[in-house]
Short mmCIF file of C-alpha atoms and ligand atoms in Angstrom, two decimals:
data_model
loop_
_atom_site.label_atom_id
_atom_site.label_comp_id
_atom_site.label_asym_id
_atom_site.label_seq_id
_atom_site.Cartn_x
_atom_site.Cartn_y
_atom_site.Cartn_z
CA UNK A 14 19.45 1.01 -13.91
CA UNK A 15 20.25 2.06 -17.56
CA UNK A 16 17.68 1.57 -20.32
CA UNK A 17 20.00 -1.18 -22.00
CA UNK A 18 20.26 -3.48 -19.21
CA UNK A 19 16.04 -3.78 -19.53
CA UNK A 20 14.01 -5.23 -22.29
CA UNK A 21 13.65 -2.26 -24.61
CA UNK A 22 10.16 -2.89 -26.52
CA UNK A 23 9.23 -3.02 -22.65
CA UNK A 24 10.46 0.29 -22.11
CA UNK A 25 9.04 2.06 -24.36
CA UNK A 26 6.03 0.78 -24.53
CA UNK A 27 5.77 1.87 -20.16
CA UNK A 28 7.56 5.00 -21.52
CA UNK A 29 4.47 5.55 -23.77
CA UNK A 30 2.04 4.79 -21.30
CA UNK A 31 4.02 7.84 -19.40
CA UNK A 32 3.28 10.19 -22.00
CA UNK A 33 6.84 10.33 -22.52
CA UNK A 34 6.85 8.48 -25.84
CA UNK A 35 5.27 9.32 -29.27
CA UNK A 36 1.29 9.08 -29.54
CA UNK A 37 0.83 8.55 -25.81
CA UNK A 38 -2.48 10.04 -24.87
CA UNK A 39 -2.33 12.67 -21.48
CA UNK A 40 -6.06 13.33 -21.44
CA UNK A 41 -6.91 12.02 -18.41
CA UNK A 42 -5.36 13.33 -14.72
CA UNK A 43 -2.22 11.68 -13.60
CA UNK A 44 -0.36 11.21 -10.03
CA UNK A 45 3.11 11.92 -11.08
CA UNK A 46 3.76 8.53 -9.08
CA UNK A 47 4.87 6.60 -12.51
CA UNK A 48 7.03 9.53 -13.58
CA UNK A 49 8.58 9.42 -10.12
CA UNK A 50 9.47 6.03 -10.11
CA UNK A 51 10.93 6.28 -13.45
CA UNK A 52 13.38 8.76 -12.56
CA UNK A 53 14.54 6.96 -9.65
CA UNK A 54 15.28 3.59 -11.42
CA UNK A 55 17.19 5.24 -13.71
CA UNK A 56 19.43 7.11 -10.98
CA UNK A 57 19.00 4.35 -8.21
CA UNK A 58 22.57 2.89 -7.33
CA UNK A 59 22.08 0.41 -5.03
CA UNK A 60 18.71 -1.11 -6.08
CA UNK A 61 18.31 -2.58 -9.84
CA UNK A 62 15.79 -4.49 -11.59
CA UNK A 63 16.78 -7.59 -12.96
CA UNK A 64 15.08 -7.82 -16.64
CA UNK A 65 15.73 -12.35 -16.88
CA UNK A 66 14.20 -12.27 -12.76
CA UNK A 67 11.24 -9.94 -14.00
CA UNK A 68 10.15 -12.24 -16.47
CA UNK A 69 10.52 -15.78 -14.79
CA UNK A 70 8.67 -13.79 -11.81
CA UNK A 71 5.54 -12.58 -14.29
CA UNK A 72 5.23 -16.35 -15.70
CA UNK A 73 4.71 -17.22 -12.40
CA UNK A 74 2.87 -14.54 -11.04
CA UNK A 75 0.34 -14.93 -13.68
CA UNK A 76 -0.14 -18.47 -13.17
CA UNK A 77 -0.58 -18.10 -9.91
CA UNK A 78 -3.47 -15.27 -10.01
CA UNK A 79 -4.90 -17.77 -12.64
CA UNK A 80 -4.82 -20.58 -10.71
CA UNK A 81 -6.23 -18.86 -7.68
CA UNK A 82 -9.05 -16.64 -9.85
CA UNK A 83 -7.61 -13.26 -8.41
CA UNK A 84 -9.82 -10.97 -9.15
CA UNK A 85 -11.29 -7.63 -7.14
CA UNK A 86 -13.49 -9.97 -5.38
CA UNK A 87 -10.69 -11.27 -3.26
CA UNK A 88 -10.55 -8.45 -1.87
CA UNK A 89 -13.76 -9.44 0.03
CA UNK A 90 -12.99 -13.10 0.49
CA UNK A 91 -10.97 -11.46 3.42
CA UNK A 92 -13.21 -11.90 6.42
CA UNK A 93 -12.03 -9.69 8.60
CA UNK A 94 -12.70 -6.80 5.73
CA UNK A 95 -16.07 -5.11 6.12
CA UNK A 96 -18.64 -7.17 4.01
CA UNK A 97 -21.55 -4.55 3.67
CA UNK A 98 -21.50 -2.84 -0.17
CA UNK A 99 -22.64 1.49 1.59
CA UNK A 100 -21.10 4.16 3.00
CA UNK A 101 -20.26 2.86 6.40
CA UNK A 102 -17.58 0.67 4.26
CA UNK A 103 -16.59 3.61 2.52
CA UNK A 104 -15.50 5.31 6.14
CA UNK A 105 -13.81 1.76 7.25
CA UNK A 106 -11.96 1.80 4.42
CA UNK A 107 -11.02 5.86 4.75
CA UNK A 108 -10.19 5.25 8.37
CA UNK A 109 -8.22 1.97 7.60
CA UNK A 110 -6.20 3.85 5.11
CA UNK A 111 -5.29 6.56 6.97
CA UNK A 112 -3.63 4.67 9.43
CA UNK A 113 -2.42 1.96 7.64
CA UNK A 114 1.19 1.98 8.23
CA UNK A 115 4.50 0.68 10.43
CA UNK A 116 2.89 -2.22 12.07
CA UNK A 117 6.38 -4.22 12.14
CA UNK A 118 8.52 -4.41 15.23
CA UNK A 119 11.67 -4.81 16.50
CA UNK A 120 10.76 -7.75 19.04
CA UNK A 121 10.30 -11.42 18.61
CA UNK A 122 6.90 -12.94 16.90
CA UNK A 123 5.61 -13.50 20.59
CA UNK A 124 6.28 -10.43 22.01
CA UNK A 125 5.15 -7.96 18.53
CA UNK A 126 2.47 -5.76 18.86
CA UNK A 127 -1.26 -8.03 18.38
CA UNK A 128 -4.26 -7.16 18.48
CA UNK A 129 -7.33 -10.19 20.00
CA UNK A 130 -10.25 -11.02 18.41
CA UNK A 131 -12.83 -13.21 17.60
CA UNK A 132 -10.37 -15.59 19.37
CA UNK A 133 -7.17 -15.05 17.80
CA UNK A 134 -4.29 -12.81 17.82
CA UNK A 135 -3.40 -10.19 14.45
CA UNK A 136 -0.47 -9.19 13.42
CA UNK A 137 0.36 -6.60 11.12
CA UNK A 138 -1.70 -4.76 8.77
CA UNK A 139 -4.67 -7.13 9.99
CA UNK A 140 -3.84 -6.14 13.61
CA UNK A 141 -5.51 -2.82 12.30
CA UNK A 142 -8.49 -4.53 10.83
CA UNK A 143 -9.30 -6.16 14.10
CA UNK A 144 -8.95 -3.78 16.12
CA UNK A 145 -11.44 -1.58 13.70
CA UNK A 146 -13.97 -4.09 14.24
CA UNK A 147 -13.19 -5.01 17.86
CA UNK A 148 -14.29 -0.68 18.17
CA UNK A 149 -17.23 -1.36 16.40
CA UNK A 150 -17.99 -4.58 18.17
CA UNK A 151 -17.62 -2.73 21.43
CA UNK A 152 -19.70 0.60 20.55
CA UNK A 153 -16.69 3.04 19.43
CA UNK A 154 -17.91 4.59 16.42
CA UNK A 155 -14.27 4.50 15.26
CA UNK A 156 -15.22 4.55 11.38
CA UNK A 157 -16.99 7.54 11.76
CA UNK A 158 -14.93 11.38 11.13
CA UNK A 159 -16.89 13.43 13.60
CA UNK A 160 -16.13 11.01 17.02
CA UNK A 161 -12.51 11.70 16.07
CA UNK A 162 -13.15 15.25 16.82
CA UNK A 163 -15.29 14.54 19.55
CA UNK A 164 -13.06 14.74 22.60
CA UNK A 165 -15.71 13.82 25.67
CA UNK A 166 -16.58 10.83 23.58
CA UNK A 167 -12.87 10.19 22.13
CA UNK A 168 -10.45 11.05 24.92
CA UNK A 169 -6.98 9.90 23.83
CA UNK A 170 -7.56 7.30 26.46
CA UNK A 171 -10.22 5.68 24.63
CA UNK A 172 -8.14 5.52 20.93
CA UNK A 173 -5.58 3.92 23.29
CA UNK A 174 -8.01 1.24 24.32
CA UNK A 175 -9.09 1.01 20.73
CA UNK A 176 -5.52 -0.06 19.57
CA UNK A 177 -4.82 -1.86 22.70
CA UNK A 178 -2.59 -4.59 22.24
CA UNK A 179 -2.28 -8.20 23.61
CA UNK A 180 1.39 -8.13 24.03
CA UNK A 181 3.20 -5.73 26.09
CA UNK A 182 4.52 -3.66 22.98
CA UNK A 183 1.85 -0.88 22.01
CA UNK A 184 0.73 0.04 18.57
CA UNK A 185 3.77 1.68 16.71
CA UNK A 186 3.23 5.54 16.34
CA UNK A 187 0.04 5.46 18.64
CA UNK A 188 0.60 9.17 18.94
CA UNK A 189 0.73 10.16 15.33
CA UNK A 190 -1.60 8.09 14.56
CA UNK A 191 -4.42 9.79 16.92
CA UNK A 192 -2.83 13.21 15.40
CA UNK A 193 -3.55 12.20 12.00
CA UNK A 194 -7.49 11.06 12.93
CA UNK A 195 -7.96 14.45 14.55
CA UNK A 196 -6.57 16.16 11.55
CA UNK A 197 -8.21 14.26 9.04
CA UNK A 198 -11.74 14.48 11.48
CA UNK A 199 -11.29 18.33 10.82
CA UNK A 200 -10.77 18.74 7.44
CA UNK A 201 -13.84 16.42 6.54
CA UNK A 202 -15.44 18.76 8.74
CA UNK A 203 -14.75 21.87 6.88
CA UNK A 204 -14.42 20.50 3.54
CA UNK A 205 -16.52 17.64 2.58
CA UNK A 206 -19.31 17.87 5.23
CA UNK A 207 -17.97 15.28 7.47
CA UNK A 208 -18.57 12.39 4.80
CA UNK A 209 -15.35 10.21 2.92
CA UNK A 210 -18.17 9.69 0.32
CA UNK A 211 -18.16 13.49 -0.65
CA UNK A 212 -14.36 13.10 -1.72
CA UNK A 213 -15.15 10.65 -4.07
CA UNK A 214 -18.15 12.30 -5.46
CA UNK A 215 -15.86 15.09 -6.44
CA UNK A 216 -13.24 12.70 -8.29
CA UNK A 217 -15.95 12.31 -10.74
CA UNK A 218 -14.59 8.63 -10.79
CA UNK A 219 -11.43 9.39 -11.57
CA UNK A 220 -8.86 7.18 -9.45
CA UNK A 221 -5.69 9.22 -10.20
CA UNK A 222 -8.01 12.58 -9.29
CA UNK A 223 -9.24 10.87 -6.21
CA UNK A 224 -5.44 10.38 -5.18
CA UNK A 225 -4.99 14.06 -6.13
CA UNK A 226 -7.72 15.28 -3.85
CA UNK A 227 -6.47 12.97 -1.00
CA UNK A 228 -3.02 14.64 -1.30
CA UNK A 229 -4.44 18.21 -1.62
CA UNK A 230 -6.40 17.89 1.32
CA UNK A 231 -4.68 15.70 4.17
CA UNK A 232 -1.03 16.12 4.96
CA UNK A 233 -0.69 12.72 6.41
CA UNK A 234 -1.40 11.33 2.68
CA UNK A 235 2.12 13.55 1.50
CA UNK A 236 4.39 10.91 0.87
CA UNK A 237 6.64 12.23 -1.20
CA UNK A 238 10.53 13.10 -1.12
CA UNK A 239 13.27 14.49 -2.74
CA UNK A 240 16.12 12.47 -4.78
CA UNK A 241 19.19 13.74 -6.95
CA UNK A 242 16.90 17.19 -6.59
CA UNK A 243 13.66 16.82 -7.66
CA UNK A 244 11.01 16.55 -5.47
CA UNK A 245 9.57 12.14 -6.21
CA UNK A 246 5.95 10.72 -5.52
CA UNK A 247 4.86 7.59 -3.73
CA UNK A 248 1.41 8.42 -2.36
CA UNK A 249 1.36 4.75 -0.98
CA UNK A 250 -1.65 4.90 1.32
CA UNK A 251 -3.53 7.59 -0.92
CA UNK A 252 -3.14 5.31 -3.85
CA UNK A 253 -4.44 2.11 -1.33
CA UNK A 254 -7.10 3.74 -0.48
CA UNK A 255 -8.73 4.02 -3.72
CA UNK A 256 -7.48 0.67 -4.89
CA UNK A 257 -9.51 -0.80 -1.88
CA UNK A 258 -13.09 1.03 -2.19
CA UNK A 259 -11.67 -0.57 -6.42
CA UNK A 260 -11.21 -3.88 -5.29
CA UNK A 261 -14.21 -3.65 -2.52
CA UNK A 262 -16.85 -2.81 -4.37
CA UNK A 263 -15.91 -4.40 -7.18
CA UNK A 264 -15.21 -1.17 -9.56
CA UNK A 265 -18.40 -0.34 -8.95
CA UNK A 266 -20.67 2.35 -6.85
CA UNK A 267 -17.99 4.15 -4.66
CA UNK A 268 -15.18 1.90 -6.12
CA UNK A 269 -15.94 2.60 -10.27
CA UNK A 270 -13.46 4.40 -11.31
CA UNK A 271 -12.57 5.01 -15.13
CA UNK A 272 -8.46 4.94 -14.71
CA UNK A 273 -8.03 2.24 -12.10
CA UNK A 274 -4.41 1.53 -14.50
CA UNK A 275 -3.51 4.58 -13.48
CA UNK A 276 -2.60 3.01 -10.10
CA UNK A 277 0.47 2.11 -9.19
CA UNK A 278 1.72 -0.90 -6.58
CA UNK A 279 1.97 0.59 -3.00
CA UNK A 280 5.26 1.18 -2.16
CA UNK A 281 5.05 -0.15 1.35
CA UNK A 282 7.94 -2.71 3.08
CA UNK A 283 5.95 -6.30 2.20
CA UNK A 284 6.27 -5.78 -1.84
CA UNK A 285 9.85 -4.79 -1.98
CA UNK A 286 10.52 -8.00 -0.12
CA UNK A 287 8.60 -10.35 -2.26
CA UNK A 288 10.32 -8.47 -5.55
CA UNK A 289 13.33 -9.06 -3.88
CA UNK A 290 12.84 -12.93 -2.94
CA UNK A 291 11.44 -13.24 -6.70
CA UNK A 292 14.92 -12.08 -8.31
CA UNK A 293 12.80 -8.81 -9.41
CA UNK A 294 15.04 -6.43 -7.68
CA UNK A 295 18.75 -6.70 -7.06
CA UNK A 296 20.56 -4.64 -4.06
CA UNK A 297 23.98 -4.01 -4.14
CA UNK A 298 26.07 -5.86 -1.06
CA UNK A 299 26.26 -2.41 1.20
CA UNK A 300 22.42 -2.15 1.14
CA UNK A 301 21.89 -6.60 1.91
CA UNK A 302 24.43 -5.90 4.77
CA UNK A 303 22.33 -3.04 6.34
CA UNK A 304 18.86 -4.91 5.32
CA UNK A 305 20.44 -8.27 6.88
CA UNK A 306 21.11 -6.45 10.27
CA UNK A 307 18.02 -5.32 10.70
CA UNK A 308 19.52 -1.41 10.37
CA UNK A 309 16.90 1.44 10.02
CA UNK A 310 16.83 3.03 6.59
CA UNK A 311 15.84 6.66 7.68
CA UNK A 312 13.06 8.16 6.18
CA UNK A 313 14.00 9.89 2.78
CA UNK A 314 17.06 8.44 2.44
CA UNK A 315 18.74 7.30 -1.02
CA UNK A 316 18.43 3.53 -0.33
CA UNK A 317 15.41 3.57 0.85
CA UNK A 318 13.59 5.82 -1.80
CA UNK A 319 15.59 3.60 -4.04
CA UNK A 320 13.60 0.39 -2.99
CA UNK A 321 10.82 1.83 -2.94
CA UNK A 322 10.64 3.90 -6.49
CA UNK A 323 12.26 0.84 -7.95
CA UNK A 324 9.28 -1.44 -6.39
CA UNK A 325 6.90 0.44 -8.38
CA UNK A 326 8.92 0.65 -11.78
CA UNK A 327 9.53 -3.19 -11.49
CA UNK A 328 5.47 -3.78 -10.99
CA UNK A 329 4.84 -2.06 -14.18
CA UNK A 330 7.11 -4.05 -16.08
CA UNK A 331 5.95 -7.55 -14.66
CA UNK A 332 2.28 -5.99 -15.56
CA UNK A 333 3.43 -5.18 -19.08
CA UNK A 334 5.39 -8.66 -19.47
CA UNK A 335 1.99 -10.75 -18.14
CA UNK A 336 0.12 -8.78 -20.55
CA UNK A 337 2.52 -9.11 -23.58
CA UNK A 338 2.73 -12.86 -23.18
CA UNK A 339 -0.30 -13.21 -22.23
CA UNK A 340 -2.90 -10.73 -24.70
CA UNK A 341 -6.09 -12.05 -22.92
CA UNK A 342 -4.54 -10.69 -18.68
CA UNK A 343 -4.98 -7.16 -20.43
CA UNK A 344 -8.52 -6.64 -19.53
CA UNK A 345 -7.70 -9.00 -16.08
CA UNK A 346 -4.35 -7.55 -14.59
CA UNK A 347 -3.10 -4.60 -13.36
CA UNK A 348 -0.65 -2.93 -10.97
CA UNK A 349 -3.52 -2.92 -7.95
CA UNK A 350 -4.10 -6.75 -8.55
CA UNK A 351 -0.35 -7.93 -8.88
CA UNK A 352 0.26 -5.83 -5.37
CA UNK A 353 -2.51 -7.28 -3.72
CA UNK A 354 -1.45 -10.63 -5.05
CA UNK A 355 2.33 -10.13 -4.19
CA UNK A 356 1.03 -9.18 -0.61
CA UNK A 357 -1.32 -11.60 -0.28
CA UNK A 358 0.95 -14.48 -1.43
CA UNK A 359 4.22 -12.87 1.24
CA UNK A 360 1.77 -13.19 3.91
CA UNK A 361 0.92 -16.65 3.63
CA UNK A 362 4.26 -17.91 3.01
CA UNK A 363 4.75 -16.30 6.26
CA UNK A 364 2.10 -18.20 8.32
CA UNK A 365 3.50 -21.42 6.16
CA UNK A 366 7.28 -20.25 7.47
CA UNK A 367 8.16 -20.33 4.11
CA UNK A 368 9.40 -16.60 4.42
CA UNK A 369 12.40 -17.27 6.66
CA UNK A 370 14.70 -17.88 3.43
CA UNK A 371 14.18 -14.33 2.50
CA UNK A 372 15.86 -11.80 3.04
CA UNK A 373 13.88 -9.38 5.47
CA UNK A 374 11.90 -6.60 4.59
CA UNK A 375 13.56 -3.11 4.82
CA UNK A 376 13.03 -1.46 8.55
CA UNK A 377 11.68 2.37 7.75
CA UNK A 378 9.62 4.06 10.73
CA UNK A 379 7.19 6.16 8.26
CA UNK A 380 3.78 7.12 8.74
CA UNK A 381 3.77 6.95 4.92
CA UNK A 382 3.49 3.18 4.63
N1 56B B 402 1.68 -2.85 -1.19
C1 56B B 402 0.79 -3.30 -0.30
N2 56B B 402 0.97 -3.00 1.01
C2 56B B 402 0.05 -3.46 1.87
C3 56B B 402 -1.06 -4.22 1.50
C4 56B B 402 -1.78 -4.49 2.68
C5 56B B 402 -3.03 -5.32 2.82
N3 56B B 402 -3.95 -5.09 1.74
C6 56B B 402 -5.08 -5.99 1.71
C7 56B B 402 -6.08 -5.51 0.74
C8 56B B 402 -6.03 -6.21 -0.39
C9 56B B 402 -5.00 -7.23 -0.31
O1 56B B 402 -5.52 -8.44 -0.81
C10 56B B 402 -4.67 -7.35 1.16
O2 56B B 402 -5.48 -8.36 1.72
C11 56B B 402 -1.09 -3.88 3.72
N4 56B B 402 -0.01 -3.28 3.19
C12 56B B 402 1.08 -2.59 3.85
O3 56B B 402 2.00 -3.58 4.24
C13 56B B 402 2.56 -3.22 5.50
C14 56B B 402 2.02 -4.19 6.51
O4 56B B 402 2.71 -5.42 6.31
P1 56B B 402 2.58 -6.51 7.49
O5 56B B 402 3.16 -5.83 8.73
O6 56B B 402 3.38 -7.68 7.00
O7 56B B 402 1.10 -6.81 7.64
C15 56B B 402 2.08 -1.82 5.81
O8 56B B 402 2.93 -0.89 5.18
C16 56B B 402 0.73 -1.82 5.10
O9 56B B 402 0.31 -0.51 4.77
C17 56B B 402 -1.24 -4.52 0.12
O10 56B B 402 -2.19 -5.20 -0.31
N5 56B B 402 -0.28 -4.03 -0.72
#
């Protein structure tokens, strides 16, 4: 998209806040993510943001967070997140994040992959919740890095009870993800003395550091690409994870961090689909055709690095439209809360069937989101 078709006082002002404009300030540590997302909106071809859909949607989306006080403590209105405000949250949340991805499926709602308990079935992202807690209900000290490494006590076999499902269609990726907890059991191990907690401790509460760290350290967190020949930045689940301990403890203890703004959205397959649905993003009638049918995008690939880069750059500028029409959202809004909103909102207009208008979300089989 070309910098005349958006709002330009927008522009530059997100420019700025890039360090790309005049008297931007590039003291403190930055993912890259922003800069990525930048370059692919502005040599994306079959994704474009739509500057009139971007602000009706940030009207709206502000009234809506309004209405419904979103705040970081949200975050915990979520039962089935862990409650307690110490470390053992801090490993639920490190575990969750490191293997929170690809939970859609190819089969009918009945048949998807679901995870019981507490008397109901999960779908999706909170399929992975539950079954953390159905391990910890049942004695699996799944939250903690040294029984991943621990193969008398965690045989595969018992990781594939953990993510049992209901349905006959298994967890997607079972296998990489019980690669990715063995990896990640053994570089805690070496490097940060089996404890989640010590990563943050060396991010000296820096959020865009802490994403840094997460990416130096563990492979699985790599989620980055190459587009028109330069090597883009997504980080989805690093950046998630530090948005959660944000949002969990309430930017404080192991979640206060100095440069939570420096957080983008998460570039996972929910958002794009709510931008999309809100008029935010536009696709071009070759990408809705392969989107409609229910065609992979493969990893890496142009269109889908396009809706995914273009996701983030549209977030920024709904963030920067709330807060230009709206002075006081400064100190209330950012990119973490208008994600968690958009994702919160797409998944209950899904349980009130109010999703089946949309178009779907984009099918990518990624351990990256
Ligand atoms: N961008 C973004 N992506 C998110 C979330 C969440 C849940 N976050 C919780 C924490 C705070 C919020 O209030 C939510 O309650 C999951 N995902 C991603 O979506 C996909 C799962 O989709 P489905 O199969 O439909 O459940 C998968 O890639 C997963 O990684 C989010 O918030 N933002």
């Amino acid at each position: 998209m070309s910098d005349d078709e958006a709002d330009p006082e927008l522009l530059a002002l997100l420019r700025q806040s890039l360090g790309l404009g005049p008297g931007s300030s590039t003291a403190c540590p930055s993912t890259g993510v922003l800069k990525s997302a930048e370059y692919i909106c502005d040599n994306a071809i079959d994704v474009a943001i739509s500057p009139g859909g971007t602000k009706a949607a940030a009207e709206t989306i502000w009234r809506h967070m309004q209405q419904k006080h979103y705040s970081t403590e949200t975050w915990s209105s979520h039962k089935l997140h862990p409650q307690s405000k110490d470390e053992a949250t801090v490993n639920f949340i490190f575990t969750m994040n490191l293997l929170n991805f690809s939970f859609w499926s190819e089969l009918p709602l009945e048949e998807r992959f679901a995870v019981e308990y507490r008397g109901r079935r999960w779908t999706g992202y909170w399929s992975l919740v539950a079954a953390l807690q159905r391990a910890l209900d049942e004695g699996y000290a799944i939250t903690t890095p040294s029984f991943w490494q621990d193969l008398d006590l965690c045989p595969d076999g018992v990781l594939e009870h953990i993510f049992r499902s209901a349905t006959a269609e298994p967890i997607p990726l079972l296998a990489q993800r019980i690669a990715i907890l063995r990896e990640a059991g053994d570089i805690l191990h070496r490097q940060f003395d089996g404890r989640p907690a010590n990563i943050i401790a060396r991010a000296n509460q820096s959020a865009a550091a802490l994403v840094n760290l997460l990416v130096e350290h563990f492979p699985n967190f790599r989620d980055s690409t190459h587009f028109h020949g330069r090597e883009v930045r997504l980080y989805k689940r690093a950046q998630i994870l530090v948005a959660d301990l944000w949002a969990c403890f309430n930017g404080s203890s192991y979640g206060a961090f100095d440069d939570i703004r420096s957080l983008t959205m998460f570039a996972d397959y929910r958002i794009p689909q709510m931008l999309q649905g809100l008029h935010c993003l536009l696709y071009s009638p070759r990408l809705e055709s392969r989107i409609k049918r229910l065609h992979h995008l493969h990893p890496g690939e142009d269109m889908e690095i396009e809706i995914r880069g273009c996701s983030i750059w549209c977030v920024e500028l709904l963030r920067l439209e709330i807060e230009r029409r709206h002075p006081e959202a400064k100190g209330k809004v950012n990119a973490v809360l208008i994600d968690f909103f958009l994702y919160d909102t797409c998944k209950e207009m899904e349980a009130r069937g109010e999703a089946d208008g949309m178009l779907p979300h984009h099918r990518t089989r990624s351990i990256f989101y």
